[in-house]
PDB file of C-alpha atoms in Angstrom:
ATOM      1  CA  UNK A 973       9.786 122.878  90.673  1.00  0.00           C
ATOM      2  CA  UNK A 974       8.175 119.199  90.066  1.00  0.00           C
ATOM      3  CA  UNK A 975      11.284 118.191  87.789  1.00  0.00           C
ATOM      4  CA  UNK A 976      13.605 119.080  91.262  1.00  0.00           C
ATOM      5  CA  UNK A 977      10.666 116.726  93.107  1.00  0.00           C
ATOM      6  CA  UNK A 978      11.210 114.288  90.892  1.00  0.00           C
ATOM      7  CA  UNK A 979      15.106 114.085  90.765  1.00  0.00           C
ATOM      8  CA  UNK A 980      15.588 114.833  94.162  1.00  0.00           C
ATOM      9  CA  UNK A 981      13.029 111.657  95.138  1.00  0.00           C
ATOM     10  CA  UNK A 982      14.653 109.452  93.141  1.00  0.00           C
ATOM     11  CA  UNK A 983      18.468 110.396  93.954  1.00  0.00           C
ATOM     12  CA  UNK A 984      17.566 109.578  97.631  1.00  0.00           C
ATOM     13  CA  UNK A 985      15.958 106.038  96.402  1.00  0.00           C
ATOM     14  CA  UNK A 986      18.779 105.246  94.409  1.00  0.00           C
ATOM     15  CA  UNK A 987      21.515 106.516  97.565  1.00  0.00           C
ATOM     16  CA  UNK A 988      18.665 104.541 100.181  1.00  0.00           C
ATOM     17  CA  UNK A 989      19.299 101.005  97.942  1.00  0.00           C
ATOM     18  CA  UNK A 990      22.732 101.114  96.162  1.00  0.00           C
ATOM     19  CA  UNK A 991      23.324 100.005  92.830  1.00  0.00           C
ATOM     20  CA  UNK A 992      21.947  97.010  91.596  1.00  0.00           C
ATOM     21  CA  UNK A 993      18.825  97.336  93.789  1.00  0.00           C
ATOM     22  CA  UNK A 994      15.658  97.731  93.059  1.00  0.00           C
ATOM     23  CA  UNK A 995      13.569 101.164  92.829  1.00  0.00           C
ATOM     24  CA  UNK A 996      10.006 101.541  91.151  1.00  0.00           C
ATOM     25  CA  UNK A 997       8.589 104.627  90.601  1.00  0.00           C
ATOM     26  CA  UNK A 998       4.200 104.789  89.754  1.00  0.00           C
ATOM     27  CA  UNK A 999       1.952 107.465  89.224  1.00  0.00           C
ATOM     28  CA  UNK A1000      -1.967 107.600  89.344  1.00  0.00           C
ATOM     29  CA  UNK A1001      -4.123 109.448  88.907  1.00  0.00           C
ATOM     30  CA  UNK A1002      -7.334 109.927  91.540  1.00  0.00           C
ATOM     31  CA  UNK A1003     -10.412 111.683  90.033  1.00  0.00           C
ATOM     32  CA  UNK A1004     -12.012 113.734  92.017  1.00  0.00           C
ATOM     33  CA  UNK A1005     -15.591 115.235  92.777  1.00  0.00           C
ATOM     34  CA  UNK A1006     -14.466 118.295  91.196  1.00  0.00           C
ATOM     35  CA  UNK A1007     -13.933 116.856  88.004  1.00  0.00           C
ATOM     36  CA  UNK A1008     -10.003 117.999  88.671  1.00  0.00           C
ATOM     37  CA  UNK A1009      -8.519 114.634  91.122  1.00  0.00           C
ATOM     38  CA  UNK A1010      -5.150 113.952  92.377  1.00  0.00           C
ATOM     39  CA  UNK A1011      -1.345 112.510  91.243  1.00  0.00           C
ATOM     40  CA  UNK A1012      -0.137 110.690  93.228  1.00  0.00           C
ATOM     41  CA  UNK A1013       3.949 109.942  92.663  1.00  0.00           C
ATOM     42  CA  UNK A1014       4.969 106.580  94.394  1.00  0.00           C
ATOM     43  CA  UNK A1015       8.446 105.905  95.012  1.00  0.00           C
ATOM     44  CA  UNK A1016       9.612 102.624  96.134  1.00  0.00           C
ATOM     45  CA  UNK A1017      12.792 101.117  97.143  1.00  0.00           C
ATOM     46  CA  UNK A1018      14.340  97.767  98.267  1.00  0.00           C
ATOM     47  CA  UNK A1019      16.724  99.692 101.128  1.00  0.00           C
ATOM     48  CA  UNK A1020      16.879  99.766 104.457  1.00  0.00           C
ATOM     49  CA  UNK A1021      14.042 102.067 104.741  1.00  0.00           C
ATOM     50  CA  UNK A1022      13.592 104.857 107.178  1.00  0.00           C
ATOM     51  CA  UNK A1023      12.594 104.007 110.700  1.00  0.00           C
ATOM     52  CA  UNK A1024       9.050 105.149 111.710  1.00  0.00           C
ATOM     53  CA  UNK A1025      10.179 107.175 114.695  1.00  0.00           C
ATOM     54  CA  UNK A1026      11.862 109.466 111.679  1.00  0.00           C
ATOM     55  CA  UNK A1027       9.391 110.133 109.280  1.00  0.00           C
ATOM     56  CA  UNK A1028       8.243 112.882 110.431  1.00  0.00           C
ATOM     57  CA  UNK A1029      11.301 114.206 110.547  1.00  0.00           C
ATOM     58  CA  UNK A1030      12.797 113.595 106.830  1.00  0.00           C
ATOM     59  CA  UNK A1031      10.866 116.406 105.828  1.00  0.00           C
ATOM     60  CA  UNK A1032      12.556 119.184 108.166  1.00  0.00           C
ATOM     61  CA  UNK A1033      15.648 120.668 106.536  1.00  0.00           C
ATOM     62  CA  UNK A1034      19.202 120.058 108.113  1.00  0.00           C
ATOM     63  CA  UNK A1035      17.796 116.377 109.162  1.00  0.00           C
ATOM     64  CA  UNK A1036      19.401 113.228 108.120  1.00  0.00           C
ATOM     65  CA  UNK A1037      17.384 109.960 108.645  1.00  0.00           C
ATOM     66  CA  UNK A1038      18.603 106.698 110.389  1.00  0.00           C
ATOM     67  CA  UNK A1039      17.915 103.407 108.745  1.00  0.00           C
ATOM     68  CA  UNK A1040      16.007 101.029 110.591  1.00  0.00           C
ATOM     69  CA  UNK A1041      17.891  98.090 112.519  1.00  0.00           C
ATOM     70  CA  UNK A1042      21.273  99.389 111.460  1.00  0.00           C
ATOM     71  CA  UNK A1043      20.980 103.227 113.489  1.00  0.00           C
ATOM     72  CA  UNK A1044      23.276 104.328 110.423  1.00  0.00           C
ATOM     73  CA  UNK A1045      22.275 107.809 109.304  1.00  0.00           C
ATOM     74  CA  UNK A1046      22.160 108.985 105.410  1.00  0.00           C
ATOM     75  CA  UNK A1047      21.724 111.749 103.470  1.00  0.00           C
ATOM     76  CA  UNK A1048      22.033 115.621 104.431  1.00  0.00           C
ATOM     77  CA  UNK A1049      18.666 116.440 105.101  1.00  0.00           C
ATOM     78  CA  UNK A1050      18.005 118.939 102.257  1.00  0.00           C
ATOM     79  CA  UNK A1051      16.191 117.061  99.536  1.00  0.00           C
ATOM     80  CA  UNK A1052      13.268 115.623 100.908  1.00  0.00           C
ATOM     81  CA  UNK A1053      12.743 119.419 103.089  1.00  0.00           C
ATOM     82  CA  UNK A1054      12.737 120.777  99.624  1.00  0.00           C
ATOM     83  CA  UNK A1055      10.166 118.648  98.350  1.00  0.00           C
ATOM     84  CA  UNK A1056       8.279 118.893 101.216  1.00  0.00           C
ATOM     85  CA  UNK A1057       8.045 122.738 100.578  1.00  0.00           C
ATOM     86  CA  UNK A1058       7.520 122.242  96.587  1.00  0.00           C
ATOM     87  CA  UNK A1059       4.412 119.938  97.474  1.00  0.00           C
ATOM     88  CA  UNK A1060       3.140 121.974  99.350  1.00  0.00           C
ATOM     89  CA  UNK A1061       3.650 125.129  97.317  1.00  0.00           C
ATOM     90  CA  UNK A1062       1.535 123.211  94.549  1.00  0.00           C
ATOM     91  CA  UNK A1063      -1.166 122.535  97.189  1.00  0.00           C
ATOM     92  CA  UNK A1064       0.106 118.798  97.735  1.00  0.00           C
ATOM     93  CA  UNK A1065       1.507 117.213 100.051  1.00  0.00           C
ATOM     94  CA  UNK A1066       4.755 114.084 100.838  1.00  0.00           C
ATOM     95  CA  UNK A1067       4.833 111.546 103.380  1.00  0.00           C
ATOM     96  CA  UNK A1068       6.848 108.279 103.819  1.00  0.00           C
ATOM     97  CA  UNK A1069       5.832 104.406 104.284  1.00  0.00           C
ATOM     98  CA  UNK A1070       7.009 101.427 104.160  1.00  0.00           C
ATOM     99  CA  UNK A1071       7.441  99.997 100.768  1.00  0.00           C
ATOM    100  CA  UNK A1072       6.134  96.673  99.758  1.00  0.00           C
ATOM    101  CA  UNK A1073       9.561  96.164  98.348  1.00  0.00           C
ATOM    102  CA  UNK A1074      11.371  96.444 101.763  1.00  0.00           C
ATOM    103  CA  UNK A1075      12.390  99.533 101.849  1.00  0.00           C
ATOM    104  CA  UNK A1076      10.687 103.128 101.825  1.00  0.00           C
ATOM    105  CA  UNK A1077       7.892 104.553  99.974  1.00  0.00           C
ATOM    106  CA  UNK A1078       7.795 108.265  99.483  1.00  0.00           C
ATOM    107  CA  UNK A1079       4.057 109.199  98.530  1.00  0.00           C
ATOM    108  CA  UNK A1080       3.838 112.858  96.811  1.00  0.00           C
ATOM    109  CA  UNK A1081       0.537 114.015  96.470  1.00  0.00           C
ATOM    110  CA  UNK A1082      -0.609 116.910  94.298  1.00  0.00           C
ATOM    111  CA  UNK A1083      -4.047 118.301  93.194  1.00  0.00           C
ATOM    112  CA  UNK A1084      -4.742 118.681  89.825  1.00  0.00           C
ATOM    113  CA  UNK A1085      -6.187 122.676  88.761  1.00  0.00           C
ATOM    114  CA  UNK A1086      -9.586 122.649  87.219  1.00  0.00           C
ATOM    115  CA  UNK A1087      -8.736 123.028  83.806  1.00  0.00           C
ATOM    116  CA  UNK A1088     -10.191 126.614  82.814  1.00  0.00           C
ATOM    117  CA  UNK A1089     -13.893 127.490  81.252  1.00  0.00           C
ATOM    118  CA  UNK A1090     -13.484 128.106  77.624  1.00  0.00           C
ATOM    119  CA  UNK A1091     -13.864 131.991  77.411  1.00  0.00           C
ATOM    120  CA  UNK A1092     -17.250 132.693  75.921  1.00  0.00           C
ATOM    121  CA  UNK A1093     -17.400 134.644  72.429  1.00  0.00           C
ATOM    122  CA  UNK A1094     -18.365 138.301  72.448  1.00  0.00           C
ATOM    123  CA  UNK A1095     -21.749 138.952  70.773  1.00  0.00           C
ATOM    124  CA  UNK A1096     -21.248 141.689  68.316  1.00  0.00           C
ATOM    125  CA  UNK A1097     -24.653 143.560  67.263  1.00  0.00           C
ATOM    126  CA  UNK A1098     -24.531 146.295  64.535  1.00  0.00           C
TER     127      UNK A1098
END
């Protein structure tokens, strides 16, 4: 499931920007209360971006999105849908912004589980 994120993320930052453009790709890490926190997968590209009246939109399957200033659509609507659902499955979350490289950010955002309490050894008594 996260691999298919992953791949499908960057696939549309590498088809958003062409060849020879730039794409950068961060992860951190948010501790939380909890002790468990938060990844958070940046993806970044130098493209046209993806014009704020769509982003809402990317998400829903059979949508393509249209760059900003140019009106051109891209894309077949599928991948980002599917990693909307995937997020989401893993109790996360994706959303797009505009990139401080030019372009579009897509921010996935997934909880980390609580890793689980060390099972406690069985007192024997004879």
């Amino acid at each position: 499931d996260l691999v298919t994120v992953v791949g499908n993320v960057v696939d549309n930052a590498m088809e958003a920007c062409g060849m020879g453009d730039r794409i950068r790709v961060t992860a951190e890490f948010e501790p939380g209360a909890d002790a468990a926190g938060l990844v958070r997968l940046l993806i970044d590209d130098d493209g046209p971006g993806i014009a704020v009246a769509e982003r809402a939109r990317v998400f829903v399957s059979g949508v393509s999105t249209k760059s900003p200033g140019t009106g051109e659509g891209h894309g077949r609507g599928i991948g980002l849908a599917l990693v909307s659902r995937i997020a989401q499955r893993h109790g996360g979350r994706a959303s797009v912004d505009d990139s401080p490289l030019g372009g579009a950010r897509l921010r996935i955002e997934l909880p980390l589980a609580s890793a689980p309490a060390p099972a406690a050894a069985a007192e024997t008594t004879a």
